[in-house]
mmCIF file of C-alpha atoms and ligand atoms in Angstrom:
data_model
loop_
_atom_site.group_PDB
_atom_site.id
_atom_site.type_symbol
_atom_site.label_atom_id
_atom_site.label_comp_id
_atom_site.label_asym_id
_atom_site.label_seq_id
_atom_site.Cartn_x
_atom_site.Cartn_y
_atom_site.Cartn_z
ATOM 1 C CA UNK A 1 -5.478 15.867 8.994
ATOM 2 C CA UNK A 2 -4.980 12.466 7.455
ATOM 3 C CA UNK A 3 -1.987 10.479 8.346
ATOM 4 C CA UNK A 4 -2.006 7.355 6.068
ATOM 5 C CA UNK A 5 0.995 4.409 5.768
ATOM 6 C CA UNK A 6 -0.308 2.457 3.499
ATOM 7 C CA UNK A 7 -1.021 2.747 -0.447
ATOM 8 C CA UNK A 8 -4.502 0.952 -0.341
ATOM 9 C CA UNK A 9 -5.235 3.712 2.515
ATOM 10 C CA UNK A 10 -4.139 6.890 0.727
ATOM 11 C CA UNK A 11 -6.008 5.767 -2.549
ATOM 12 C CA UNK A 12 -9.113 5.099 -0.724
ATOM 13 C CA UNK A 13 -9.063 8.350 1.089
ATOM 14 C CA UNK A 14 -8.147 10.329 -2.247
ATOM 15 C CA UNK A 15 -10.372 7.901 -4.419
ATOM 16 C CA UNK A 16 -12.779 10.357 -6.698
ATOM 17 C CA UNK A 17 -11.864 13.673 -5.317
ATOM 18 C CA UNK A 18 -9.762 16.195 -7.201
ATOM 19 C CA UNK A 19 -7.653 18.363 -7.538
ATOM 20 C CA UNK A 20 -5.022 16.526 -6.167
ATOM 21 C CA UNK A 21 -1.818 18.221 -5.293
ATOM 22 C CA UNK A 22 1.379 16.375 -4.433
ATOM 23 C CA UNK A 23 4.348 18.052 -2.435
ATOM 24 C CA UNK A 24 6.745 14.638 -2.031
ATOM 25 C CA UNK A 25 9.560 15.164 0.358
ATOM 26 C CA UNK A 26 11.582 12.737 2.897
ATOM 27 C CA UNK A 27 10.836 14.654 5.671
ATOM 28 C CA UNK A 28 12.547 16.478 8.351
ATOM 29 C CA UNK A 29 10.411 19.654 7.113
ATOM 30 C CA UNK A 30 11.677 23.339 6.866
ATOM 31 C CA UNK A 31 10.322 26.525 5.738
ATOM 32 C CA UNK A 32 11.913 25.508 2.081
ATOM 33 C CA UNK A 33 9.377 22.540 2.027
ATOM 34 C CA UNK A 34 6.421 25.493 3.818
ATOM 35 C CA UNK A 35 7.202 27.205 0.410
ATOM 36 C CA UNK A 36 5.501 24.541 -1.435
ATOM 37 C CA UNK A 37 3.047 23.701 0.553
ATOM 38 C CA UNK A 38 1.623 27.224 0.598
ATOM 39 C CA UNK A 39 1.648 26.992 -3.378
ATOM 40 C CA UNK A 40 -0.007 24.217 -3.245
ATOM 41 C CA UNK A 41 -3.084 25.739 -0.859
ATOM 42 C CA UNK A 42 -2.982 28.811 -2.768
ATOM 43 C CA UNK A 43 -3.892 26.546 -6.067
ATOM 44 C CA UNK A 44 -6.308 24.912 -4.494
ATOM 45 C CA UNK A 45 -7.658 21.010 -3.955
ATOM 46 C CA UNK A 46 -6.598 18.185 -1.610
ATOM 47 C CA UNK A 47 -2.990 19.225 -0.612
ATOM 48 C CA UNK A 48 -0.999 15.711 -0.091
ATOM 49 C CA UNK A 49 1.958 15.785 1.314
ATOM 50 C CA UNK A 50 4.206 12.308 1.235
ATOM 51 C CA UNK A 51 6.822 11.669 3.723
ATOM 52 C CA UNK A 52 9.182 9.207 2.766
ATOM 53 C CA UNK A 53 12.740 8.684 2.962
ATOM 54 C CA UNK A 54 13.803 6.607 -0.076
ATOM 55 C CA UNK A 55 16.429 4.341 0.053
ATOM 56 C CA UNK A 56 17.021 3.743 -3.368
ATOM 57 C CA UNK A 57 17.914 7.421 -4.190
ATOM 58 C CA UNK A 58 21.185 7.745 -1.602
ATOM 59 C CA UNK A 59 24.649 6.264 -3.108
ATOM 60 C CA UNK A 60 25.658 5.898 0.770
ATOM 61 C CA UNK A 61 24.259 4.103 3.214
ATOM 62 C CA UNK A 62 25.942 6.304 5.973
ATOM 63 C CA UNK A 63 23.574 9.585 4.272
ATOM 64 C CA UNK A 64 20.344 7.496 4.485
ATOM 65 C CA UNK A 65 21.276 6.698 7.824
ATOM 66 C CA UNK A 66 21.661 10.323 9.309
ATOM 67 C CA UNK A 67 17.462 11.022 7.737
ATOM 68 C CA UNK A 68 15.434 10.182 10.514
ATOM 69 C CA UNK A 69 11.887 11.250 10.580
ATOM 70 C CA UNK A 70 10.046 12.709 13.432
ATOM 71 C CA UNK A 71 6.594 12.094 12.318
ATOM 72 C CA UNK A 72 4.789 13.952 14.691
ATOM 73 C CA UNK A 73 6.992 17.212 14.612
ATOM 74 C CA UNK A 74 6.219 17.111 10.346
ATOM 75 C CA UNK A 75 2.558 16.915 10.952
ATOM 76 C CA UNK A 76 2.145 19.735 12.978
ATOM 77 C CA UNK A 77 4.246 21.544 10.209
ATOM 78 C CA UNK A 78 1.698 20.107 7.576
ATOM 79 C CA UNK A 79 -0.854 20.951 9.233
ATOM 80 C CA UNK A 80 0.181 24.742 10.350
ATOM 81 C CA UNK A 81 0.300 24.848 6.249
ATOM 82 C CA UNK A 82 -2.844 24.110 5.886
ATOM 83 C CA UNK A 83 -2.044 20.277 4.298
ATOM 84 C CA UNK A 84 -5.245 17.329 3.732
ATOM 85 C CA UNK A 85 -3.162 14.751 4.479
ATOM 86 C CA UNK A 86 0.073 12.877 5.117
ATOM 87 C CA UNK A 87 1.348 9.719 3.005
ATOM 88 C CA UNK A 88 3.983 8.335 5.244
ATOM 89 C CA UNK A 89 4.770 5.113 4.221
ATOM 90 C CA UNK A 90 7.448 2.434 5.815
ATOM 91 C CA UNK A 91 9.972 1.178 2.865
ATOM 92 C CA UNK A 92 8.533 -2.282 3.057
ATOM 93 C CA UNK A 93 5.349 -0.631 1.911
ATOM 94 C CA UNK A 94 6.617 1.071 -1.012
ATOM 95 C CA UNK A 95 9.263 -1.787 -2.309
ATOM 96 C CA UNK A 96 7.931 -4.836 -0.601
ATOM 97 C CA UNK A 97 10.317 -6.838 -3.103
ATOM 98 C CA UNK A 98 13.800 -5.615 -4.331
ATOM 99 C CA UNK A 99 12.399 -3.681 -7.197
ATOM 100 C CA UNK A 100 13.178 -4.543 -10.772
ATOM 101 C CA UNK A 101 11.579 -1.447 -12.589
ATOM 102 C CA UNK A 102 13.150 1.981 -12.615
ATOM 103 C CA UNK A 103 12.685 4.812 -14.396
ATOM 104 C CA UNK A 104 16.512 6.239 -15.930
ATOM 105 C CA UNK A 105 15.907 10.082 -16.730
ATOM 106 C CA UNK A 106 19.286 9.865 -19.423
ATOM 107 C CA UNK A 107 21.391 12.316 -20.146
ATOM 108 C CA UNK A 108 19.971 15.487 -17.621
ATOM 109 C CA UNK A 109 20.590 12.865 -14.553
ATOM 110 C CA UNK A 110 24.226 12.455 -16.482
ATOM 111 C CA UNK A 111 25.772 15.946 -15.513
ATOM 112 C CA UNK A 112 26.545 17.781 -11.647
ATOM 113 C CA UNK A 113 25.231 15.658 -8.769
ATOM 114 C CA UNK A 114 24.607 12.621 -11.317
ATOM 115 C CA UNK A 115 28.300 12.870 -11.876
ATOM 116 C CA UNK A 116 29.189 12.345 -8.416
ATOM 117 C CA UNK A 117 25.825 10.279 -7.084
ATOM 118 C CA UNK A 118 25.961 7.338 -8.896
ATOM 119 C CA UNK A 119 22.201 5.654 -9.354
ATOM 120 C CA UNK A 120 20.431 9.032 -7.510
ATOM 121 C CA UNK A 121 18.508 10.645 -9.823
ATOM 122 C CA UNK A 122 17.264 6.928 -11.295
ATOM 123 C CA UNK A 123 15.966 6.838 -7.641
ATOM 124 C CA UNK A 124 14.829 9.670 -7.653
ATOM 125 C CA UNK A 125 12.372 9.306 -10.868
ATOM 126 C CA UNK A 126 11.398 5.812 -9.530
ATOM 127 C CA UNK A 127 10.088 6.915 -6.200
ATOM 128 C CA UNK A 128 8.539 9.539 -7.618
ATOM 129 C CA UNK A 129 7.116 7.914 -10.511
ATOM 130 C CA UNK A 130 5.526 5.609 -8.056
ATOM 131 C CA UNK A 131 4.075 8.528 -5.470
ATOM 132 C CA UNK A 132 2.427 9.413 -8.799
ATOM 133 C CA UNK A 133 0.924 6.492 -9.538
ATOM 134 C CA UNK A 134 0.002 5.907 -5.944
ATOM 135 C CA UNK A 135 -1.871 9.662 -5.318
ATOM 136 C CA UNK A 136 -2.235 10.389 -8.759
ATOM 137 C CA UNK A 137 -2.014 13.724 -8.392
ATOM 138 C CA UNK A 138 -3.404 16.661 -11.323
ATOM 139 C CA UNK A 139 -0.376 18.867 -9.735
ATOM 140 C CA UNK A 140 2.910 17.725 -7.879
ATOM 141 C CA UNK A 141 5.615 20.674 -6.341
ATOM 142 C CA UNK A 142 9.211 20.600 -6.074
ATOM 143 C CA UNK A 143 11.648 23.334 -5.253
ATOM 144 C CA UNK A 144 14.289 25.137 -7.304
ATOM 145 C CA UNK A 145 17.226 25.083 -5.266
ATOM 146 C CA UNK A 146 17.332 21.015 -6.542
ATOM 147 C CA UNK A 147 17.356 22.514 -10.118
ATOM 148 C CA UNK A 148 18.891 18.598 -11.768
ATOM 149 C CA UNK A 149 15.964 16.975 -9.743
ATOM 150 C CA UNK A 150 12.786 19.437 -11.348
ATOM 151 C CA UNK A 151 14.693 19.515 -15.095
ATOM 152 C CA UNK A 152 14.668 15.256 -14.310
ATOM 153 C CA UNK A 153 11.090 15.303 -13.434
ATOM 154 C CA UNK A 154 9.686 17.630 -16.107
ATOM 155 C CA UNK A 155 11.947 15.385 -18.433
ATOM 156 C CA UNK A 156 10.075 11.956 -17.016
ATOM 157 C CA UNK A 157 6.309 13.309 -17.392
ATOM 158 C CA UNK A 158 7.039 14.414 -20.827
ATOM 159 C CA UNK A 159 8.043 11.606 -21.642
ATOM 160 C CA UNK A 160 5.891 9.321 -20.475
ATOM 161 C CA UNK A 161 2.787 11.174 -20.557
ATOM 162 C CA UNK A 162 1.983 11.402 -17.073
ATOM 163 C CA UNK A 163 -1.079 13.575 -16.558
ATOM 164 C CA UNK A 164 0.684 15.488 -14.396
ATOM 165 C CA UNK A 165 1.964 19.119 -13.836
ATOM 166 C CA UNK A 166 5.139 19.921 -12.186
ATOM 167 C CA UNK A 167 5.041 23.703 -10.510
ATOM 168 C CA UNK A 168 8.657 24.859 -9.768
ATOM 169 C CA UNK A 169 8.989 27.179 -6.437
ATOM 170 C CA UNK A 170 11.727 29.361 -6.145
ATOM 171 C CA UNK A 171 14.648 28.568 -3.041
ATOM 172 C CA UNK A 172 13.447 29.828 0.101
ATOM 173 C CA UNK A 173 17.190 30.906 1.865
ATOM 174 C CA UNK A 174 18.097 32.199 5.066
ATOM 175 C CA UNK A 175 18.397 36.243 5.594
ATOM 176 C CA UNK A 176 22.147 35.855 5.478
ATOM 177 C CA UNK A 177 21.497 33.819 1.674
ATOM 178 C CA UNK A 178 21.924 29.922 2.635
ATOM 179 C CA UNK A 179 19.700 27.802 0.766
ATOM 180 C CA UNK A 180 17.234 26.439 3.218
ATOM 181 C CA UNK A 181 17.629 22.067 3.344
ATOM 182 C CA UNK A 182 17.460 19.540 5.759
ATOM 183 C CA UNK A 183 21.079 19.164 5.563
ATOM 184 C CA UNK A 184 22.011 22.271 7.356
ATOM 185 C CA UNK A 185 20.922 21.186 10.783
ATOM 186 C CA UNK A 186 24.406 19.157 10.323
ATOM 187 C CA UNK A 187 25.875 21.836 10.080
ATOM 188 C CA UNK A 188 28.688 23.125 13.268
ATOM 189 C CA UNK A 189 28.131 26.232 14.231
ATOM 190 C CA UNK A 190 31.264 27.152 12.452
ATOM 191 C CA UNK A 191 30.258 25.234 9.568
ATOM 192 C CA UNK A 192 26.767 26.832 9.243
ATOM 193 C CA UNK A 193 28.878 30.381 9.952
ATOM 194 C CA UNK A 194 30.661 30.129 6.706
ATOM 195 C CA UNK A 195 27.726 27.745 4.710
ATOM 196 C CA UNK A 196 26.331 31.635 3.246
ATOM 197 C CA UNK A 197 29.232 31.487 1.136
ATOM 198 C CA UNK A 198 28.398 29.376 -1.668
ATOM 199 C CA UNK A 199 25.515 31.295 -2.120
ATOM 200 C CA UNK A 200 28.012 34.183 -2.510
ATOM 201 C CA UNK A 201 30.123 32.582 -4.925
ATOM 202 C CA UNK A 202 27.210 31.700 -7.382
ATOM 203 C CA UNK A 203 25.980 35.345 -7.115
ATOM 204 C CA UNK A 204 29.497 36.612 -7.900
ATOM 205 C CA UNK A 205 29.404 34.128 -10.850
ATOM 206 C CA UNK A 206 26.277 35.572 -12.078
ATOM 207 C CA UNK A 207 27.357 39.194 -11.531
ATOM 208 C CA UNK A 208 29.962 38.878 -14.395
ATOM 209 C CA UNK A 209 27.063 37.155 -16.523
ATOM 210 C CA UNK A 210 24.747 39.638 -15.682
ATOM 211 C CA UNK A 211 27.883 42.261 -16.723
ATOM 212 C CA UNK A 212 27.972 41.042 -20.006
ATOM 213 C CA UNK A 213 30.452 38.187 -20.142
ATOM 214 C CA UNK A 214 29.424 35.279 -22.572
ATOM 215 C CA UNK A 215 32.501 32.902 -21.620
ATOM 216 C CA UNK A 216 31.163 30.773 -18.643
ATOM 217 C CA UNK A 217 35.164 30.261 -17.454
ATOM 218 C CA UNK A 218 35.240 33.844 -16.258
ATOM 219 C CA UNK A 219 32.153 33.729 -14.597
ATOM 220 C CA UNK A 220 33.491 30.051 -12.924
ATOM 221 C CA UNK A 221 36.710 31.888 -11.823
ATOM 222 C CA UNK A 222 34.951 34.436 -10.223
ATOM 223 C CA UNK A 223 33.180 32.022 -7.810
ATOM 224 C CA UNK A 224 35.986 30.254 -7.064
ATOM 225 C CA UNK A 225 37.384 32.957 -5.687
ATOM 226 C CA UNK A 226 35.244 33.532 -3.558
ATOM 227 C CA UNK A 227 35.257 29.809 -2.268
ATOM 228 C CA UNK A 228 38.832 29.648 -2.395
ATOM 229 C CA UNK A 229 38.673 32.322 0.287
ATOM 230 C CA UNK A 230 36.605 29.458 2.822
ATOM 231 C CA UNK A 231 38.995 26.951 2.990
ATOM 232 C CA UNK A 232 36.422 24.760 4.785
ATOM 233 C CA UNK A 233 34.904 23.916 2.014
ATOM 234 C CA UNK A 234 35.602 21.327 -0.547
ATOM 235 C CA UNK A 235 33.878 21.994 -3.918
ATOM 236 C CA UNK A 236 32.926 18.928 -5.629
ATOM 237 C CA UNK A 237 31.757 21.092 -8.909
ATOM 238 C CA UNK A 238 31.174 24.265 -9.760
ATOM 239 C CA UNK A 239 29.820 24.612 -13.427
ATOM 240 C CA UNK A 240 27.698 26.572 -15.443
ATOM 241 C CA UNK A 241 25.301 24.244 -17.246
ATOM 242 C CA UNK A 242 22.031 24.596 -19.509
ATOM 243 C CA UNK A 243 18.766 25.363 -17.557
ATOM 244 C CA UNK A 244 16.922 22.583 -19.517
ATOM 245 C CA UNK A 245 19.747 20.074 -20.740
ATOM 246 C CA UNK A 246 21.938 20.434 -17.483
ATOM 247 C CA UNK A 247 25.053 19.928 -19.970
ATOM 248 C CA UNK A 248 27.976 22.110 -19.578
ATOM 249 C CA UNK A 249 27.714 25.063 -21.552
ATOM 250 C CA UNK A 250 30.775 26.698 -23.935
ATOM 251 C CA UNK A 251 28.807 29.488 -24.604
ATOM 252 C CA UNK A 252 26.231 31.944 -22.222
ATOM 253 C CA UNK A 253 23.236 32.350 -25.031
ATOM 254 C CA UNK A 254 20.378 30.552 -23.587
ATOM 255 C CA UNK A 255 19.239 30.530 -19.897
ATOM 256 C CA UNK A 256 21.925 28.593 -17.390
ATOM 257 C CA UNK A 257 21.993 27.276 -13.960
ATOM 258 C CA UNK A 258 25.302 28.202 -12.069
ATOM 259 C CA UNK A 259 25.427 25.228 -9.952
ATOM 260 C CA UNK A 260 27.729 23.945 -7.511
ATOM 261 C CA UNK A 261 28.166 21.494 -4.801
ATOM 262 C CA UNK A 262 30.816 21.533 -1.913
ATOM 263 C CA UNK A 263 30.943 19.778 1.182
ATOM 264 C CA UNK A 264 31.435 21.166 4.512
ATOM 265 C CA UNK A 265 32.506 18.048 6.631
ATOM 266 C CA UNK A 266 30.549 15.502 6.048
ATOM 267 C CA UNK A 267 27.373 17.600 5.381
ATOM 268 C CA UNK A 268 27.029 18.109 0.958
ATOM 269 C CA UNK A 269 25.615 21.050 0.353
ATOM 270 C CA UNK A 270 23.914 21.771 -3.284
ATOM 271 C CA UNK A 271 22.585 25.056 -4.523
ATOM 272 C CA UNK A 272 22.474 27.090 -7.947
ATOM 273 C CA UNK A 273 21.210 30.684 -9.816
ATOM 274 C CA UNK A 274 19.317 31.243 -12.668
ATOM 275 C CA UNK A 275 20.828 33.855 -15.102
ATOM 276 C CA UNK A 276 18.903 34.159 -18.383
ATOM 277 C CA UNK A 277 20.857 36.256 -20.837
HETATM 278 O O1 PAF B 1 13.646 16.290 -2.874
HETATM 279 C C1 PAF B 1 13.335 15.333 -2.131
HETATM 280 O O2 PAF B 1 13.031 15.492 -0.958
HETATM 281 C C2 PAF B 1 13.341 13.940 -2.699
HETATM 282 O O3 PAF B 1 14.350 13.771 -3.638
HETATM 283 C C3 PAF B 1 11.987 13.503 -3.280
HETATM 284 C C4 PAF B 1 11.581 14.360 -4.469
HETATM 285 C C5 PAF B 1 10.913 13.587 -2.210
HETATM 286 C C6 PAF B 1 12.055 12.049 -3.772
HETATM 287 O O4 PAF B 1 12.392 11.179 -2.744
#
């Protein structure tokens, strides 16, 4: 297994040989980020995995603060899935200057978490805009449970022609239905004991879809009651929005993500359902 900080390292280890695949995550690895590792083996080529926690993607410096990486721990998970190689690089490496270049995603980074997290998804795009140019991978993977994130991503290589394509993997969640994320190891046990729940509430959302409703409001009120019954948790939005636009949706007549995001704490849990009509 390669383990390589530096950009003029990864490119010369990568140089010539392809496939490339990317899975880019900050870290702290789970059985969420296993899921696309093991897509990426099962397609094939050098699997790269890059480890980086990027600053310019949190809105608070207390959240960037609380990801710590335990390099060693992540490259036994790489390796266990069968990875090439490890880009891990320090954040002087990747911005060695304040950076003056970012790539704005408009509009789908507008709606949900770009509603409450100010500058994320434009950090988001950059970082990964730059992983891209640095591995320059034919394939990169990124899960479904960040729904905004992928739809932001797809939205980026389209339009700017990156010769790249983005494979979606569906949310790996725990047997009891919490979406799997670094996040959850925050969680007290009473916390993580009631976490399931938002899960719950999207599926009871998508239950009166799935029965035939067409007005999103009924399908809202229906999770909320569920959530309203955990009064742990504070919901920061729960909306139905359009799979590919992430706007808001008046109407169910295309395919939708129910989305929501509620804190328990100080831990900010996302997570969201497809329901195609
Ligand atoms: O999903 C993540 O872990 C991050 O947002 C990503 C895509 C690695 C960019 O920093």
């Amino acid at each position: 297994m390669i383990v390589e900080a530096t950009i003029a390292g990864i490119r010369r280890r990568l140089g010539g040989r392809r496939p490339v695949a990317l899975v880019p995550t900050m870290g702290a690895l789970h059985e969420g980020h296993g899921a696309l590792m093991d897509a990426a083996r099962r397609d094939g080529g050098i699997c790269v995995v890059s480890i980086f926690v990027n600053p310019i993607q949190f809105d608070r410096p207390d959240d960037y603060a609380k990801y710590t990486i335990d390099l060693s721990r992540d490259k036994a998970f790489c390796e266990a899935h069968g990875m090439d190689a490890i880009f891990a690089p320090a954040p002087e490496e990747m911005y060695p200057q304040p950076p003056a270049t970012f790539v704005e995603v408009s509009g789908i980074s507008e709606h949900l978490c770009g509603r409450f997290r100010p500058g994320h998804f434009r950090g988001v795009a950059t970082v990964v805009a730059k992983l891209f140019q640095i591995t320059g991978p034919d394939r990169a993977y990124f899960g479904e449970k960040d729904a905004q994130q992928l739809a932001v991503i797809e939205r980026m290589v389209a339009d700017l022609n990156m010769p790249v394509a983005i494979v979606p993997v569906p949310t790996v969640r725990e047997p009891d239905g919490l979406a799997l994320s670094s996040r959850n190891r925050r969680l007290a046990p009473e916390q993580r004991r009631v976490a399931p729940a938002l899960y719950r509430a999207l599926e009871a959302a998508k239950r009166q879809l799935e029965q035939g409703t067409s007005d999103p409001r009924v399908a809202v009120q229906a999770a909320e009651a569920v959530l309203a019954s955990v009064p742990e948790f504070r919901v920061e939005y729960l909306e139905i929005a359009c799979a590919a636009s992430m706007a808001p949706v008046e109407r169910i007549d295309g395919p939708v993500r129910i989305a929501a995001a509620a804190w328990l704490g100080d831990v900010r849990l996302i997570d969201n359902v497809l329901f195609t009509p």
